[in-house]
Coordinates of C-alpha atoms and ligand atoms in Angstrom, one line a residue:
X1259 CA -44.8 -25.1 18.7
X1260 CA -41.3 -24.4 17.7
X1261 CA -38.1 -27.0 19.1
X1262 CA -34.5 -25.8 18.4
X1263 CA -32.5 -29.1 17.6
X1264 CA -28.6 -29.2 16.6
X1265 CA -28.4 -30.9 12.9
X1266 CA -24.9 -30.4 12.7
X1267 CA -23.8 -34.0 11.8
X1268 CA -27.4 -35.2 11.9
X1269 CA -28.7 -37.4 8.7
X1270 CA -31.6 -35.8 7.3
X1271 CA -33.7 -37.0 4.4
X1272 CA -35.9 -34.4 2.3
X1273 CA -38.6 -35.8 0.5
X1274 CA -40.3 -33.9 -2.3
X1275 CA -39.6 -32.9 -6.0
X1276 CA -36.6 -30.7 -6.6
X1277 CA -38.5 -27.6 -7.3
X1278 CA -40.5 -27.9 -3.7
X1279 CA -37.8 -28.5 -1.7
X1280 CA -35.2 -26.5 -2.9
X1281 CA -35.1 -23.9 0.1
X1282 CA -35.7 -26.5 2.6
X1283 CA -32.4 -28.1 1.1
X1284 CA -30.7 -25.0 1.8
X1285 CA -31.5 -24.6 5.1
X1286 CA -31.0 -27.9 6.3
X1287 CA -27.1 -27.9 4.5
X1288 CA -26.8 -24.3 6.2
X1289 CA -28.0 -25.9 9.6
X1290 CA -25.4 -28.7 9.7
X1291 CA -27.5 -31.4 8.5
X1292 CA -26.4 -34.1 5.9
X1293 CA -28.9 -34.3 3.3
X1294 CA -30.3 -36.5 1.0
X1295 CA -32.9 -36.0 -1.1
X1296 CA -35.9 -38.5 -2.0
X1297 CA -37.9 -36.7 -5.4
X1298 CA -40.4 -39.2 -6.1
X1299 CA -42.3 -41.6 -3.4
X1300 CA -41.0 -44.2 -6.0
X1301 CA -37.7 -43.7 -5.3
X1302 CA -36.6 -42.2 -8.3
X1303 CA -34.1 -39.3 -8.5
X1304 CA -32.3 -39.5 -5.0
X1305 CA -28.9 -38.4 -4.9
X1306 CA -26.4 -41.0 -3.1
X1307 CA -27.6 -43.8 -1.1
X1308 CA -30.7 -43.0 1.5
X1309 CA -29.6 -43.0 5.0
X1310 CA -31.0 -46.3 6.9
X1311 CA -32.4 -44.3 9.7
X1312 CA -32.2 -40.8 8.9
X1313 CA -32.3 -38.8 12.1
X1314 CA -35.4 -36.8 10.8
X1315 CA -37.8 -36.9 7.5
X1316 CA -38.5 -33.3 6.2
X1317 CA -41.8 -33.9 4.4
X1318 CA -42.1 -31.3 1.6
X1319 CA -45.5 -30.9 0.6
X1320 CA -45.5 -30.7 -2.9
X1321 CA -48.5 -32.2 -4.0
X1322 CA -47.5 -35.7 -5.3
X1323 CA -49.9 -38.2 -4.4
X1324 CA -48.2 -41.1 -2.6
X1325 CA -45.9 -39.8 0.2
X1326 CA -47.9 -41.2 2.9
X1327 CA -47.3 -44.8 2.9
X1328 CA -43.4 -43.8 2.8
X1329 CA -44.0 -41.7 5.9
X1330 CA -46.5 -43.7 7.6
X1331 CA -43.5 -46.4 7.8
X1332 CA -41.2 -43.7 9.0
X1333 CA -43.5 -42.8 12.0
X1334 CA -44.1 -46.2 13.3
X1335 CA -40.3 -47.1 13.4
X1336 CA -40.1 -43.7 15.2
X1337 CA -38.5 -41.8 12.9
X1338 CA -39.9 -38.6 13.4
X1339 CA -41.2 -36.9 10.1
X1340 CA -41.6 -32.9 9.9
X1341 CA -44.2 -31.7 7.6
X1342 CA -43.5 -28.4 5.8
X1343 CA -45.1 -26.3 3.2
X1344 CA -43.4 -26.4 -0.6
X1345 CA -41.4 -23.4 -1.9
X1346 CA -43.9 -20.5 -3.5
X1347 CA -44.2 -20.5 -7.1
X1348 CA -40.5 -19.6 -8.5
X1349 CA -40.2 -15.8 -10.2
X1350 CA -41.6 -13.2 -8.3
X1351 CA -40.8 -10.7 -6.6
X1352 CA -42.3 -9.3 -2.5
X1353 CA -41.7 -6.0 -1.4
X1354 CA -41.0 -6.9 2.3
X1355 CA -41.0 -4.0 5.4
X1356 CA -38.7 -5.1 7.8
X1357 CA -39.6 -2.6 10.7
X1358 CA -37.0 -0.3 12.4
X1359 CA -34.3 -3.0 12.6
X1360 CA -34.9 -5.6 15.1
X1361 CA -36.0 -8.8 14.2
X1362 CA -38.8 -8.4 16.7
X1363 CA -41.0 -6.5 14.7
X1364 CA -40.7 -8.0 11.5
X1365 CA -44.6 -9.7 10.8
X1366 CA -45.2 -13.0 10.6
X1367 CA -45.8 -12.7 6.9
X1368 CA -42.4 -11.0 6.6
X1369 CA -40.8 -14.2 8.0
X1370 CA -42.4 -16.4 5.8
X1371 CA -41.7 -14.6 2.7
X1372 CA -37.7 -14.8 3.9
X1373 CA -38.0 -18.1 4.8
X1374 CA -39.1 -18.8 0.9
X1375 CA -36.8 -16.6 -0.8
X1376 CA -34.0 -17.3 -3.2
X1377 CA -32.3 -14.1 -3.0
X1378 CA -32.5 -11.4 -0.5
X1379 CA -32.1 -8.0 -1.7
X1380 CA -31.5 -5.7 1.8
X1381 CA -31.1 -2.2 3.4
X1382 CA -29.0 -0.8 5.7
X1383 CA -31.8 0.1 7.8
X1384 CA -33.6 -3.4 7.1
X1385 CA -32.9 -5.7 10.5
X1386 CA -30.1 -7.5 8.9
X1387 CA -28.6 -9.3 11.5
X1388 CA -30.3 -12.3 11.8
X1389 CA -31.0 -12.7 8.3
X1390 CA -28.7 -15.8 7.8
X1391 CA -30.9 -17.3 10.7
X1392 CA -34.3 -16.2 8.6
X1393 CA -33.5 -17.3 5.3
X1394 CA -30.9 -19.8 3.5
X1395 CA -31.5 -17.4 0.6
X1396 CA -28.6 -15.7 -1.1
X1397 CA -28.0 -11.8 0.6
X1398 CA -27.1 -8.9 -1.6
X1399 CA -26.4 -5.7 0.3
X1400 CA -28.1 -2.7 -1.8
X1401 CA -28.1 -0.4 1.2
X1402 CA -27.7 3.1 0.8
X1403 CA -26.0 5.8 3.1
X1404 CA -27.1 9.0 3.0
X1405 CA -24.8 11.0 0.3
X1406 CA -23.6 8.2 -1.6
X1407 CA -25.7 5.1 -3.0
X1408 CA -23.8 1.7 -2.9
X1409 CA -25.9 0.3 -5.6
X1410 CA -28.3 2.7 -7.4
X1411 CA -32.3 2.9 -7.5
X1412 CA -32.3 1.9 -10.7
X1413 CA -29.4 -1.1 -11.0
X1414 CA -31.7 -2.4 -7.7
X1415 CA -34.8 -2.5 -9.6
X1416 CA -32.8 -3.9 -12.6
X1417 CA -31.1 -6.6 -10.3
X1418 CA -34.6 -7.4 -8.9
X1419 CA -36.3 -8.0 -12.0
X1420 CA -33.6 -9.9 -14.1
X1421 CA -33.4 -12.4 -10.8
X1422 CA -37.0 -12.9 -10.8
X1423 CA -36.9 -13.5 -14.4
X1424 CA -34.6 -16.3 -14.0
X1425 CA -36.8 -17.4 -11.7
X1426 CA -36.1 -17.0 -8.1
X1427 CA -38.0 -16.1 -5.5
X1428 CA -36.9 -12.6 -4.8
X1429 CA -37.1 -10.6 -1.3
X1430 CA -36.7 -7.0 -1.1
X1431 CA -36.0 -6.3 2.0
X1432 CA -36.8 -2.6 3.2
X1433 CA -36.8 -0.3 6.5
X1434 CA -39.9 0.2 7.8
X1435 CA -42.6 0.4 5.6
X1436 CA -42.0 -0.3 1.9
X1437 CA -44.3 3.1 1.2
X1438 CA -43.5 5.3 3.5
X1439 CA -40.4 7.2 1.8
X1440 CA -39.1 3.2 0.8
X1441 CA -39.5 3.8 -2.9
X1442 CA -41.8 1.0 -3.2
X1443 CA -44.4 2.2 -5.6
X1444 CA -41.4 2.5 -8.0
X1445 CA -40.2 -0.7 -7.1
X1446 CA -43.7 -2.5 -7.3
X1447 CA -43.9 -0.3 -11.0
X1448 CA -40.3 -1.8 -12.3
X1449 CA -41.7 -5.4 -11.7
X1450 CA -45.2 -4.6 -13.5
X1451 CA -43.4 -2.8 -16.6
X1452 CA -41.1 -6.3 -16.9
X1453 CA -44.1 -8.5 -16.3
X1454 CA -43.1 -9.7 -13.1
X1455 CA -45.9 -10.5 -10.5
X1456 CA -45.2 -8.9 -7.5
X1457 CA -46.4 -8.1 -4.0
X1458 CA -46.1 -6.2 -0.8
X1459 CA -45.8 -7.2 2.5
X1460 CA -46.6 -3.7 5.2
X1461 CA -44.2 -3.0 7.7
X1462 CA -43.9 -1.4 11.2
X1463 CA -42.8 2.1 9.9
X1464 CA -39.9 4.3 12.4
X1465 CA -42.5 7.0 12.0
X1466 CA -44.7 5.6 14.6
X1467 CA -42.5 2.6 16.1
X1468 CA -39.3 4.9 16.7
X1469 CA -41.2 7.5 19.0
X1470 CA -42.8 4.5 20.6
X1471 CA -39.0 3.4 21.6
X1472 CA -38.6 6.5 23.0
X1473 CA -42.0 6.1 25.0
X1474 CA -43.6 9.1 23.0
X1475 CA -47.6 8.2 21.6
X1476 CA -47.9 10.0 18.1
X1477 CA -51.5 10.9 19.4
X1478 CA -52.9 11.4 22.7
X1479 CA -56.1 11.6 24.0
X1480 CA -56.5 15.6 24.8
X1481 CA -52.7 16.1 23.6
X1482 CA -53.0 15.6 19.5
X1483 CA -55.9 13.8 17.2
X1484 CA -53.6 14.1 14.1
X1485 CA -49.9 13.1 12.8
X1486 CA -48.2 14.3 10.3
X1487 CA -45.1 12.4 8.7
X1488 CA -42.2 14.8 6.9
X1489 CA -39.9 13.9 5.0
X1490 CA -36.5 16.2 6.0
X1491 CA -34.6 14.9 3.2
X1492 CA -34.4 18.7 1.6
X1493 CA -35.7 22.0 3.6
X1494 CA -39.3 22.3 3.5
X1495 CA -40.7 25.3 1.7
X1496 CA -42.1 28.1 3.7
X1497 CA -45.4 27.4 3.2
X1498 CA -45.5 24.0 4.0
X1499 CA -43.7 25.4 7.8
X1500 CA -46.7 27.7 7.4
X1501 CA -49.5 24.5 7.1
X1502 CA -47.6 22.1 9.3
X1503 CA -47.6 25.1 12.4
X1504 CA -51.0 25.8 11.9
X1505 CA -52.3 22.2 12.1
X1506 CA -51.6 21.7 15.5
X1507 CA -50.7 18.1 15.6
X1508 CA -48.1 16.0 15.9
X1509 CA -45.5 16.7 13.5
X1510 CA -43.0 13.1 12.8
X1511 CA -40.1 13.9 10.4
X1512 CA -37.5 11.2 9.3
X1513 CA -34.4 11.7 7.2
X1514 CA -34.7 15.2 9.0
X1515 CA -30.9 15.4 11.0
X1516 CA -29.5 17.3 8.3
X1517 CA -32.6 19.7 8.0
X1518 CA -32.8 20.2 11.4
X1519 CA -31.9 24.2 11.7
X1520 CA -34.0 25.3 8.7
X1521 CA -36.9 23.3 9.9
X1522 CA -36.7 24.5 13.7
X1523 CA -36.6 27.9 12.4
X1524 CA -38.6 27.9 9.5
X1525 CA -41.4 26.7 12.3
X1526 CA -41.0 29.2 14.6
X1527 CA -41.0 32.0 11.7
X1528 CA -44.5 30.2 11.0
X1529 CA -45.3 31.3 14.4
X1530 CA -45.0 28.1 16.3
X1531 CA -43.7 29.3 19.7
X1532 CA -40.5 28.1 21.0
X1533 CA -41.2 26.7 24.1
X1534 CA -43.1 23.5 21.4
X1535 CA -41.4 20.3 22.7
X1536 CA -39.4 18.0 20.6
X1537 CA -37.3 15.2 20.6
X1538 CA -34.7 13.4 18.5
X1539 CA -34.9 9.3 19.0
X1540 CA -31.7 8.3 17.5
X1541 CA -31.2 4.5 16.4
X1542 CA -34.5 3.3 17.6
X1543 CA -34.3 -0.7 18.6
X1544 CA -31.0 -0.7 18.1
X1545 CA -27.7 -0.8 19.9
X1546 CA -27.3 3.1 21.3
X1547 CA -31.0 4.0 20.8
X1548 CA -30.6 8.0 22.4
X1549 CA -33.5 10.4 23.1
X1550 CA -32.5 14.3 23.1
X1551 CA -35.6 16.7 24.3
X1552 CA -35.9 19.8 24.0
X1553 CA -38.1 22.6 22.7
X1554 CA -38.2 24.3 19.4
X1555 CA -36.3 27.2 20.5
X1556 CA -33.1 24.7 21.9
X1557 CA -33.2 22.0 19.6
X1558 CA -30.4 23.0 17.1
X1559 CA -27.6 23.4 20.1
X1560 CA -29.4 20.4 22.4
X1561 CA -29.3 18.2 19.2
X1562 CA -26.2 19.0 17.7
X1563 CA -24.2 16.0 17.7
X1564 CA -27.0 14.2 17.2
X1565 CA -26.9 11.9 13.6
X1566 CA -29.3 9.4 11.3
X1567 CA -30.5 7.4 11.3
X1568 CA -33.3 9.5 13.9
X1569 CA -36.8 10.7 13.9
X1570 CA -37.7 14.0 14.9
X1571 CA -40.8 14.7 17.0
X1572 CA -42.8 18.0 17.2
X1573 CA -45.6 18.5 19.8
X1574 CA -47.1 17.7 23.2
X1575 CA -46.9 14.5 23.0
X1576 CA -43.3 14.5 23.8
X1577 CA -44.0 15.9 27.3
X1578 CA -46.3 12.7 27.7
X1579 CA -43.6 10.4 27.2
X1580 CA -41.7 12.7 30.0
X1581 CA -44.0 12.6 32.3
X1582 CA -44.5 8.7 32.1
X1583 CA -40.2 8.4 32.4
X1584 CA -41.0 10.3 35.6
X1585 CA -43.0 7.6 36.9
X1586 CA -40.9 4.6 35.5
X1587 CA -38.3 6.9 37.5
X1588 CA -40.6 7.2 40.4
X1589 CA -41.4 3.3 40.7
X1590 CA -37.7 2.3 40.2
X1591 CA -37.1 4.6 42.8
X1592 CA -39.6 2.2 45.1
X1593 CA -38.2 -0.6 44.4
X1594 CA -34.9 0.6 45.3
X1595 CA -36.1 2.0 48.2
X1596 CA -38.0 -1.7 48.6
X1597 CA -34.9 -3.7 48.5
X1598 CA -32.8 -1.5 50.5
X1599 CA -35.6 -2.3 53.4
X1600 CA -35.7 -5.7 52.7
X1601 CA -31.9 -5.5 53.2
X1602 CA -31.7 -4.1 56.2
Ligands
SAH2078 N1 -39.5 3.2 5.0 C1 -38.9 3.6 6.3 C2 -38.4 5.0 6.2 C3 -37.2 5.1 5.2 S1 -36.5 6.7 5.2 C4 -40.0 3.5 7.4 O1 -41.1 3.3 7.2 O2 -39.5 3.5 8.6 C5 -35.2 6.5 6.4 C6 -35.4 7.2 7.6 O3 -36.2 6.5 8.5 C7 -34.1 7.5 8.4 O4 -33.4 8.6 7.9 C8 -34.7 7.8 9.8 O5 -35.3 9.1 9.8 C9 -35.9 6.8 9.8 N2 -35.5 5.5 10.5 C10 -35.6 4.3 10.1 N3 -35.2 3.4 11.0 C11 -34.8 4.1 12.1 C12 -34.4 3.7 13.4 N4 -34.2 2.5 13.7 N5 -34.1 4.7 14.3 C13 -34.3 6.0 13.9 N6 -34.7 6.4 12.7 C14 -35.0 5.5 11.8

């Protein structure tokens, strides 16, 4: 169970050595709360006088034996104690997917790993937002727009590393999925080559989550058994329009706005026929989320002021998410048609 409680003002009293509790210190001082701190059950190491009746007991767990009698006394003169899990080993680094930017699809483990950072390195495409409400951790911006890189591929692996190496807890925070066009095996190699231990947590990718915004399946019983996911950063060559026509399937392709003309045509030169629907689901999750169908043949004008970040659809399946906005249309339709009788 989760209770939202307003510290601002409140007296709260961490318990737990410094290296456990260090992000629980931060979030409490971000939250409001005055802190102290209580390092040893001994006593030792506090800073400032301990509160008489702190408003709440944040038990770190860090592994001391001898808490218990402290808190035992704080739970019978109803204090209320709240249990939490120490800070992770300090120095490494986790590759995080933060799904197509809201914070709704960010996993469980995701959170976690936010919640026990020391820095947060993040994307433009990450689901930055709410991050100050995720993490008391420092935020650095890396993003990138296409064209121009605010901080480089490399100087972000370098900044990773040397911050993990002086021991924090780093987050990389990426769109999506950290391997699906996220650079992360590079990422995941920097931190090997300097030693660094290092993980990755999956994300929801845009390739299948963004179409899903739009109400398009990437397969469809009868419609496609395969997907295909394209990267449209630079034109595809001929015979890869040639392979990804004669597959049949479902054809998903991010980065793709700027490719757009050379890939409708270089599809329908592969003898894909023109009447092939497709969509562009622009901004998926987020504020102006916009769908554009069309079919192969009318996608360059129908999709011209379209921009990124979007994901391009190719296939049948985009007729399925048609036909199912047809009957969302049809039952709001009812229950228009409902409360106008109601009303009368
Ligand atoms: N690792 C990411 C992809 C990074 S490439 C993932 O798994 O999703 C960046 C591309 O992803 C964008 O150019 C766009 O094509 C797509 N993308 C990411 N988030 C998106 C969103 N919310 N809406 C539309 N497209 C998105």
């Amino acid at each position: 169970m989760q209770l939202s409680i307003d510290l601002t003002g409140r007296e709260v009293l961490v318990t737990g050595s410094d290296h456990a509790v260090r992000q629980a210190v931060r979030r409490y001082q971000a939250a409001g709360a005055v802190v102290s701190r209580l390092s040893t059950p001994q006593g030792a190491a506090h800073d400032g006088p301990l509160p008489e009746r702190p408003f709440l007991v944040a038990a770190v767990d860090d592994g001391q034996p001898g808490w218990e009698p402290l808190l035992a006394r704080c739970r019978t003169t109803g204090v209320p104690v709240a249990v939490e899990p120490a800070a992770g080993p300090a120095g490494h680094v986790t590759l995080v997917g933060g799904g197509p930017g809201t914070t709704e699809l960010l996993t469980v483990a995701a959170v976690d790993a936010l919640r026990d950072a020391d820095v947060v390195f993040y994307d433009r495409l990450a689901p930055c937002g709410d991050l100050p409400l995720l993490t008391s951790a420092e935020l650095v911006d890396v993003g990138k727009r296409p064209g121009h890189h605010k901080v480089s591929q490399a100087d972000i692996e370098k900044l990773m590393v040397a911050s993990a190496l002086d021991g924090n807890n780093v987050v990389r925070l990426k769109g999506g999925d950290p391997y699906v066009f996220g650079r992360g095996g590079e990422e995941v190699a920097a931190c090997v080559a300097a030693g660094v231990p290092v993980r990755v947590i999956s994300g929801v990718t845009s390739a299948i989550s963004v179409p899903a915004a739009a109400g398009i399946p990437v397969t469809h019983r009868e419609v496609s058994h395969m997907f295909t996911v394209v990267s449209g950063h630079a034109p595809l060559t001929e015979k890869e329009h040639m392979h990804l026509a004669g597959l049949g399937g479902t054809i998903v392709v991010l980065m793709g706005i700027g490719t757009l003309h050379q890939l409708a045509a270089g599809l329908r030169k592969a003898g894909m026929r023109p009447e092939m629907p497709m969509a562009v689901v622009e901004r998926g999750y987020r504020p102006g989320q916009r769908t554009t169908i069309a079919d192969l043949g009318t996608i360059t004008s129908a999709a011209a002021g379209c921009s990124n970040p979007a994901v391009l659809v190719i296939g049948e399946v985009v007729r399925v998410a048609e036909a199912n906005s047809t009957h969302a249309g049809a039952a709001a339709d009812l229950d228009r048609l409902a409360a106008s009788l109601l009303g009368s």
